[in-house]
Amino acid sequence: MLALICSLPVTNRAQVEKTEPENSKFPMTQSPTYNLEKAEKLARELRDKGIRDKAVLAAIARIPREAFVDEALAEMAYLDRPLPIGEGQTISQPYTVARQTELLELEPGDRVLEIGTGSGYQAAVLCEMGVEVYSIERYEELYQTAKETLNRLGYFPKLYHGDGYEGLPGEAPFDKILITAAPETIPPKLKEQLRVGGRMVLPLGGRDRQQMTVVKRVNETRYSTSTHEDYIFVPMKKGTE
Ligand code: SAH
């Protein structure tokens, strides 16, 4: 059994090295040193775009997003845009990551289930915020890569290769659930795995466009929902590959 939890926020997790030449390359087997100036700049940009939660912005400023994309895309890693990560999937736009995290209204020690590990970047943001992270990815290849990246950077969320529609019944209930791919309706098993008083944040709607939705579990049987801005996510697909 995996008994590791995410470590609490540490300011210099990815050691700040201001003198590093911008395009120096590191062998993959070695833990690289990242210059976090660009991550700090990205966090300021997200603040200017309306992200209010200071803990979210601080987390973004501490994470080398370049570590979560292919080396060939490193130059673009701190732009506020999604990037391809293989298997036809994307690492979400930083604004979207920040907005979804903000809407979760995290509290220290929350048990958070993420659906769609993808690159692992969102999981790193959650780890930085001092919550206990569980994350499921349906593509084995992405699951493996995300695990290696996260562990190399010192993040140890509980990662699973599986179908997010099933959730993790053995670990439920969760205080918060975050879905980073678009289902057509709220997955019923995930609703059941939400603690009473808990919140689920997910993009909901059709294939072409979705509305960011917050579902709160009011009591055993009642849920309330509120809706926010529109986004475009990759679809949440059944089964595993
Ligand atoms: N949170 C990710 C975003 C990845 S995009 C990041 O920070 O990079 C959404 C991810 O959801 C993709 O990797 C996709 O493969 C995954 N996904 C889609 N349907 C899924 C399902 N049913 N269960 C688990 N993961 C799923």
XYZ file of C-alpha atoms and ligand atoms in Angstrom, residues 68 83 85-92 97 100 114-124 135-139 142 160 162-166 178-182 233-240, ligand 1:
74
model
C 5.689 18.654 -16.636
C 0.231 22.344 -23.993
C 1.435 16.010 -23.094
C 0.932 12.983 -25.366
C -1.997 10.553 -25.906
C -3.943 13.505 -27.360
C -4.167 15.051 -23.877
C -3.063 18.427 -22.543
C -1.664 20.014 -19.426
C -4.399 22.516 -18.498
C -5.630 25.139 -12.858
C -10.325 25.203 -10.293
C -8.333 14.576 -8.589
C -9.668 12.912 -11.736
C -7.237 13.191 -14.665
C -3.653 13.312 -13.394
C -2.397 14.112 -16.905
C 1.024 15.706 -16.540
C 0.775 15.838 -12.745
C 0.993 19.642 -12.630
C -2.396 20.142 -10.956
C -1.493 17.436 -8.427
C 1.707 19.360 -7.630
C -5.240 11.330 -8.328
C -6.475 8.926 -11.031
C -5.342 8.789 -14.668
C -6.843 6.487 -17.340
C -3.721 6.321 -19.584
C 0.644 9.364 -18.552
C -3.644 5.484 -9.517
C -7.723 3.622 -13.387
C -11.086 4.933 -14.527
C -12.012 8.113 -12.697
C -15.727 7.369 -13.136
C -15.260 4.712 -10.452
C -11.604 17.969 -8.700
C -12.348 16.752 -12.217
C -9.926 17.992 -14.878
C -11.626 16.384 -17.909
C -15.206 16.989 -19.030
C -11.655 20.598 -21.591
C -10.744 17.243 -23.100
C -13.591 14.734 -22.616
C -13.712 12.440 -19.593
C -13.654 8.990 -21.186
C -14.765 5.667 -19.743
C -12.327 2.783 -19.117
C -8.527 2.701 -19.159
N -4.805 17.745 -14.368
C -4.063 17.537 -15.580
C -4.900 17.896 -16.787
C -4.857 16.817 -17.776
S -6.088 16.865 -19.034
C -2.735 18.291 -15.562
O -2.511 19.065 -14.641
O -1.914 18.090 -16.448
C -7.256 15.678 -18.399
C -6.757 14.306 -18.111
O -7.887 13.516 -17.731
C -6.112 13.571 -19.279
O -4.838 13.149 -18.911
C -7.048 12.390 -19.524
O -6.386 11.232 -19.958
C -7.663 12.192 -18.152
N -8.934 11.466 -18.125
C -9.965 11.534 -19.006
N -10.952 10.685 -18.637
C -10.531 10.080 -17.487
C -11.090 9.077 -16.623
N -12.276 8.522 -16.846
N -10.369 8.722 -15.537
C -9.151 9.241 -15.281
N -8.570 10.162 -16.075
C -9.245 10.576 -17.158
